[in-house]
Coordinates of C-alpha atoms in Angstrom, one line a residue:
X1 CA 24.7 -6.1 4.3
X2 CA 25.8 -2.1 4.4
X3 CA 24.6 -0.6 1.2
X4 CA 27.6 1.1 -1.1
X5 CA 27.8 4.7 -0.7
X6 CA 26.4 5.0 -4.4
X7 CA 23.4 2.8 -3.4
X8 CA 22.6 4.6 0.1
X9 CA 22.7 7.9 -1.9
X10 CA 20.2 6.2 -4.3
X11 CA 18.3 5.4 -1.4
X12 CA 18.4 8.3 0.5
X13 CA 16.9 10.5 -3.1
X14 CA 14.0 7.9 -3.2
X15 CA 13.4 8.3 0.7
X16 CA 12.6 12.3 -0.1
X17 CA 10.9 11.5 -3.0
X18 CA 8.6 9.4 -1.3
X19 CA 8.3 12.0 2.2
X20 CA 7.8 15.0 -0.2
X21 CA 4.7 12.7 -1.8
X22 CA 3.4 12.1 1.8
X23 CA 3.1 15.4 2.5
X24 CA 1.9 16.8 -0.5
X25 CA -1.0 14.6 0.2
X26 CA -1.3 15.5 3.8
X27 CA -1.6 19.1 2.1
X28 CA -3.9 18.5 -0.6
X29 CA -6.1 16.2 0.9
X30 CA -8.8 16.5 4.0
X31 CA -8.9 12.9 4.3
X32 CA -6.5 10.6 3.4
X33 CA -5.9 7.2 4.4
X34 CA -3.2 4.5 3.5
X35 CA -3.4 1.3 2.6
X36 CA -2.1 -1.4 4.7
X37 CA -1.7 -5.0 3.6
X38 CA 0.9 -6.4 6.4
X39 CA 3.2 -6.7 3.0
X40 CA 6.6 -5.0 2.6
X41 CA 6.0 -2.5 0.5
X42 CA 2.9 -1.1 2.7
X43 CA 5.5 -1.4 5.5
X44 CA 7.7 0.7 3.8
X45 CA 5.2 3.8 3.0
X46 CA 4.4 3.4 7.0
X47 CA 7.5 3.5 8.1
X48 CA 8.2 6.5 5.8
X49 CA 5.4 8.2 6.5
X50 CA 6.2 8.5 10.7
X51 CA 9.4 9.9 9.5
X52 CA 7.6 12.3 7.2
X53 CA 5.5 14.0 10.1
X54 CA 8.1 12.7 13.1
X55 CA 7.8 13.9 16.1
X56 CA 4.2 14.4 15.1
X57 CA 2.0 11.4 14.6
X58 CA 1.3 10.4 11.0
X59 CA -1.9 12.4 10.0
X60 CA -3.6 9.3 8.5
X61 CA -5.0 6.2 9.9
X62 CA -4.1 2.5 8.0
X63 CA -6.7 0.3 6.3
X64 CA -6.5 -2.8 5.9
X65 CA -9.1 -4.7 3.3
X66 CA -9.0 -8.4 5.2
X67 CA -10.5 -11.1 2.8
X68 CA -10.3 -13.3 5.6
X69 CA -7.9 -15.7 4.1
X70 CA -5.6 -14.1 5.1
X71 CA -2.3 -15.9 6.8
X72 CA -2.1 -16.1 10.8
X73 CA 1.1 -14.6 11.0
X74 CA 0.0 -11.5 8.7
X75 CA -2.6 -10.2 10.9
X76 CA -0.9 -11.0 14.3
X77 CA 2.0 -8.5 12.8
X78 CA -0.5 -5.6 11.5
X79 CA -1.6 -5.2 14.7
X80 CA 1.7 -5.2 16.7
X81 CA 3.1 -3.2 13.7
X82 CA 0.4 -0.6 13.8
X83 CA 0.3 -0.4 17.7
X84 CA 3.7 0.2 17.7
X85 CA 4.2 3.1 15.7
X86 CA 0.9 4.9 16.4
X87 CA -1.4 4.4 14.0
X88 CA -4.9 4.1 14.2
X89 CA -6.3 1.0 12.2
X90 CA -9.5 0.2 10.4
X91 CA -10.1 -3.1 9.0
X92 CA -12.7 -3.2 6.1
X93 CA -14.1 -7.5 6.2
X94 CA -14.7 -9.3 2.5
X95 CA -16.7 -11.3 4.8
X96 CA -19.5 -8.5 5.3
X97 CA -19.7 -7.4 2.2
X98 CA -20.5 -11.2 1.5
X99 CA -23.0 -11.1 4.2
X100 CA -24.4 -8.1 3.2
X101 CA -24.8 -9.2 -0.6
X102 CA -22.6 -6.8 -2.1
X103 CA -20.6 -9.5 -3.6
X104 CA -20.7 -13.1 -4.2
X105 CA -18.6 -15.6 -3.4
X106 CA -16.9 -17.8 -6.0
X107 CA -16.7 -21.5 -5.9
X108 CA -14.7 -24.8 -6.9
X109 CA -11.1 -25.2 -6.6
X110 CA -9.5 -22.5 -8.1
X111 CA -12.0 -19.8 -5.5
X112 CA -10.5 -16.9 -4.4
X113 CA -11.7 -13.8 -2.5
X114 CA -8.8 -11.4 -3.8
X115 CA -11.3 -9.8 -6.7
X116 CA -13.9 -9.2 -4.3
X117 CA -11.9 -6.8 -2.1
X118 CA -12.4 -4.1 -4.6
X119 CA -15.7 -3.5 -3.6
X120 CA -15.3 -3.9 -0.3
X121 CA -12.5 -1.4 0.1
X122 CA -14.9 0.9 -2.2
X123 CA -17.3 0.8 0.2
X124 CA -14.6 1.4 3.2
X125 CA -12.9 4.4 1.4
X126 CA -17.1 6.0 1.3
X127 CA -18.1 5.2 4.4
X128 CA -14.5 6.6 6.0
X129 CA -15.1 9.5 3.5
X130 CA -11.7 9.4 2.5
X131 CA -10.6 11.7 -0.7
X132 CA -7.2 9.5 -0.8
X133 CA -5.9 5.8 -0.5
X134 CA -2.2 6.0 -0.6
X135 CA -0.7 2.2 -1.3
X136 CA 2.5 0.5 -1.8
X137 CA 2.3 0.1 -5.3
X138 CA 5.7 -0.1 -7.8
X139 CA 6.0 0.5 -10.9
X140 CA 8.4 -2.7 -11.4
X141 CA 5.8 -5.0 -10.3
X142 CA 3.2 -5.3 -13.0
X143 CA 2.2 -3.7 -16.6
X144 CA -0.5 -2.1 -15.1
X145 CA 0.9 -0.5 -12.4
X146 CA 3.8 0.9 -14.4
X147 CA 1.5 2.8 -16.1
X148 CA 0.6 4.8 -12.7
X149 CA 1.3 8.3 -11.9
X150 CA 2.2 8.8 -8.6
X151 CA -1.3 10.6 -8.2
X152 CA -3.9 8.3 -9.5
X153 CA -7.5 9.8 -10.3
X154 CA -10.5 7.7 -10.6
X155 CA -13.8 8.8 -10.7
X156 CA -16.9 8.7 -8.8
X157 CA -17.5 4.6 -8.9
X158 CA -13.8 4.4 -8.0
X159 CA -12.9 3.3 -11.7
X160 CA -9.3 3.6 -13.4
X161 CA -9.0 5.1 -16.8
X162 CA -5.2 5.3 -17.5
X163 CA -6.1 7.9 -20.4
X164 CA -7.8 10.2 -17.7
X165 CA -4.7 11.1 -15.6
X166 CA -3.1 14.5 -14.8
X167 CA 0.4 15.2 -16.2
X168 CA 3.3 15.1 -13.6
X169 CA 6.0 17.5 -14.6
X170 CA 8.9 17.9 -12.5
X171 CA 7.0 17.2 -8.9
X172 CA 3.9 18.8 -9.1
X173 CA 1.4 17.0 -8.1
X174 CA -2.1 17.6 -9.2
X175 CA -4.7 16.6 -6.6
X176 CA -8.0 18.4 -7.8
X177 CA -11.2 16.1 -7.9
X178 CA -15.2 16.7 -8.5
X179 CA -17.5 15.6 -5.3
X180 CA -16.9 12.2 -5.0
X181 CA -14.3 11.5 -6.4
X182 CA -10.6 10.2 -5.0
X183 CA -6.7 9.9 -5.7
X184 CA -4.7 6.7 -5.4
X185 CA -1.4 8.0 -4.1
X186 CA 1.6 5.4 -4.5
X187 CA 4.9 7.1 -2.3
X188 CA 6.8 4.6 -3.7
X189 CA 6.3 4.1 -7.1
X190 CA 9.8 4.3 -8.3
X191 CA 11.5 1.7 -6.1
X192 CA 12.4 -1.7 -7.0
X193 CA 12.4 -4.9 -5.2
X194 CA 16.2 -4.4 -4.3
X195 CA 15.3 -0.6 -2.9
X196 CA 12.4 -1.8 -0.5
X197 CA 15.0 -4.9 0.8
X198 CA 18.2 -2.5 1.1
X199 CA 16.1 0.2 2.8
X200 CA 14.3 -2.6 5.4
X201 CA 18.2 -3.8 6.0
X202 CA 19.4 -0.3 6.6
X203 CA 16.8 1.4 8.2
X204 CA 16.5 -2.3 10.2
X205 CA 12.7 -2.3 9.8
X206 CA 10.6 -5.2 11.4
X207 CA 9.5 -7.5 9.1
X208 CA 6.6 -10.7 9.2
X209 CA 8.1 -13.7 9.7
X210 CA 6.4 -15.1 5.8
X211 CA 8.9 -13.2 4.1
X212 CA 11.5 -15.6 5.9
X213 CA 12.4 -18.7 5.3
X214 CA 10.6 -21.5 7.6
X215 CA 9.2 -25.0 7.2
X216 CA 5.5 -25.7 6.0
X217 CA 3.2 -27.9 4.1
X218 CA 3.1 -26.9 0.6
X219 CA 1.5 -28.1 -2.5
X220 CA 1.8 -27.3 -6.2
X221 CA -1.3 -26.3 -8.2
X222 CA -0.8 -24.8 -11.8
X223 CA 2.3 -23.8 -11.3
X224 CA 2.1 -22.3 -8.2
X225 CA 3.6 -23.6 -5.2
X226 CA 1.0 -23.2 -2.3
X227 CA 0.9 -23.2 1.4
X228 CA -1.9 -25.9 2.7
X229 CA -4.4 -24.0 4.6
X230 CA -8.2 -24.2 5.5
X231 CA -9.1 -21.7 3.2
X232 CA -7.0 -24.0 0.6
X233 CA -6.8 -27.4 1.1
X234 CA -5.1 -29.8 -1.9
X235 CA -7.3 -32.0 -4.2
X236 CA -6.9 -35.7 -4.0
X237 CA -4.8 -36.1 -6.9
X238 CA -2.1 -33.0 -5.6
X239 CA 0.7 -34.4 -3.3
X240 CA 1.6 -32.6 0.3
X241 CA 5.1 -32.0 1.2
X242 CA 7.3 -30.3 3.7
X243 CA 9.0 -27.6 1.9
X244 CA 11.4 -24.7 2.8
X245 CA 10.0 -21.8 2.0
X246 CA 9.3 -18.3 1.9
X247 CA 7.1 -15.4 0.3
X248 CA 8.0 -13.0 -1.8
X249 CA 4.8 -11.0 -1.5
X250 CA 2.3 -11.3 0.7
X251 CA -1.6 -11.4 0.4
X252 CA -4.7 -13.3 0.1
X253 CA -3.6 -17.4 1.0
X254 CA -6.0 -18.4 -2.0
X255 CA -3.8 -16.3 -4.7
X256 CA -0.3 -16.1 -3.0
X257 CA 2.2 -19.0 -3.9
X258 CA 5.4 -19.8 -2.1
X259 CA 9.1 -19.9 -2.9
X260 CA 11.9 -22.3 -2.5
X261 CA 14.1 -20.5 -0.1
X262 CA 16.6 -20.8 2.4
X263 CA 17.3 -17.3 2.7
X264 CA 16.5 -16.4 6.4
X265 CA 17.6 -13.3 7.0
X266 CA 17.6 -9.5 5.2
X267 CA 20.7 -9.8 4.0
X268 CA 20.2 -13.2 2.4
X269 CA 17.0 -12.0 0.7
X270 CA 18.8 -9.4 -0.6
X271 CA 21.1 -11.8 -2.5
X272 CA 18.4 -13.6 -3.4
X273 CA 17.1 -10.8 -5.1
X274 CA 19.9 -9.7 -6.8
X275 CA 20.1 -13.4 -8.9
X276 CA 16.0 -13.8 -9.5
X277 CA 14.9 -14.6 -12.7
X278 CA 11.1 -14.6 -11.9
X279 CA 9.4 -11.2 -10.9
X280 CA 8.0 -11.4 -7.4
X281 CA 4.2 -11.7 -8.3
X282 CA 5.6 -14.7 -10.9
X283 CA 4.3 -16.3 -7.9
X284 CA 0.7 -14.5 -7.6
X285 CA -2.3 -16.6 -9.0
X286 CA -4.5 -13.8 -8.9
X287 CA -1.8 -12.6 -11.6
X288 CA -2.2 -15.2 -14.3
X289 CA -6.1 -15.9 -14.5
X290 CA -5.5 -13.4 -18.1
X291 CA -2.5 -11.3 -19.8
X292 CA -4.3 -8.1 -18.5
X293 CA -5.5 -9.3 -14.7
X294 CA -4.2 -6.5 -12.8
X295 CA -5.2 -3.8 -15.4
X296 CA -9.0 -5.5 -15.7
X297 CA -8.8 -5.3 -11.5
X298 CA -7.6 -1.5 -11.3
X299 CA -10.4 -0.5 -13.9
X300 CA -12.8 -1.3 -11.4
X301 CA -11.2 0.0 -8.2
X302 CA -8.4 -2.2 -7.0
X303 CA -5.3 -1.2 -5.6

């Protein structure tokens, strides 16, 4: 589907946005790093970040915070994805921070590892000495997040105070921090959901096959339509079936429901879009445990 000529315009003022933001940080900060969850929207800042700095590698290597619940057909992209276009990769494990005692795991049915990646990518972001996490963060999203700046401070134990941020006039961007602190950096805070699909159709960027739709054993729980996995499995009393599906977001397989979908191609997503009623983390678990979630998680360090 070929974007109008008003839309590609659109487009086209949110892709230099986004490139000025990249390298504002790649001159403001010593050690940067961006966020990588195998998700669209982290897609997106990578692929505009090798055209901000092209024919030059990007100056910043991708992390990616791996709760290890994560879906096959996530991780078997992010590494093709990141060999591909250059990028060195760290991967930051929940699973050793469990090991090591830094956090504890939760239990019974409703158990998820998402919450304890915060302190796990804390401890990634010190031990890479990294001053700056960029992330693929919008503003549309969530509550929380449209509350963002595009440069995020947070102080020394990696904590978000929303009343603690720097003005952003015009696009000045104000990156000074004490010793130990960092910036969360969010290129693309002012897209949409229609933005990131109409730039992955017309910039024809390689997506995971999740976001497609494809057969798979799903279950509802609360709501929330989920894919049967071993990190997952349904109670007795919770039926199995073999649904069409597809995901709207992707992350940990413990918080991330499915959709009802046929829609099997950009273009079809794109329509698909255009007639949703639900936001795309209506589907997010991790989302509805309380009216302020997401803002309780960034207070503390998440994304």
């Amino acid at each position: 589907m070929t974007p109008s000529p008003l839309r590609r315009g659109h487009l086209l003022a949110l892709e230099n946005e986004s490139i000025h933001v990249l390298r504002e940080v790649a001159a403001q900060f010593e050690r940067p790093v961006l966020l990588f969850s195998g998700g669209k929207d982290s897609i997106v800042v990578s692929w505009l970040a090798r055209k901000a700095f092209h024919p030059a590698p990007p100056p910043f290597p991708l992390l990616h915070v791996d709760t290890g619940h994560n879906f096959p057909e996530t991780l078997a992209f992010r590494d093709a994805y990141a060999q591909q276009l250059g990028y060195t990769l760290h991967i930051a494990q929940v699973q050793d921070s469990i090991d090591r005692g830094r956090v504890q795991e939760e239990q019974g049915p409703g158990a998820s590892r998402n919450a304890l990646q915060t302190v796990t990518l804390l401890d990634a972001l010190q031990a890479l000495k990294a001053d700056c996490a960029m992330g693929g963060a919008r503003r549309d999203e969530e509550k929380a997040r449209a509350k963002e700046r595009l440069f995020s401070h947070r102080d020394r134990f990696g904590q978000w105070d929303p009343r603690n941020q720097r003005p952003e006039l015009w696009s000045l961007y104000n990156g000074r921090k004490l010793p130990g602190e960092h910036f969360r950096v969010f290129p693309i805070s002012n897209w949409t959901e229609m933005d990131i699909w109409q730039y992955i159709a017309h910039e024809r960027i390689p997506m995971p096959s999740l976001y497609f739709s494809h057969e798979r054993e799903v279950f509802v729980r609360d709501g929330v339509l989920y894919a049967v996995t071993d990190f997952l499995p349904p109670l007795a009393h919770e039926p199995v079936e073999r649904g069409v599906v597809r995901f709207r977001t992707i992350g940990d397989a413990t918080c991330t429901g499915a959709v009802r979908s046929t829609a099997a191609s950009v273009d079809e997503i794109i329509q698909e879009t255009a007639a949703a009623r639900v936001t795309e983390r209506g589907t997010r678990a991790d989302d509805k445990r309380s009216d302020a979630a997401m803002e309780d998680r960034k207070r503390v360090g998440y994304f």
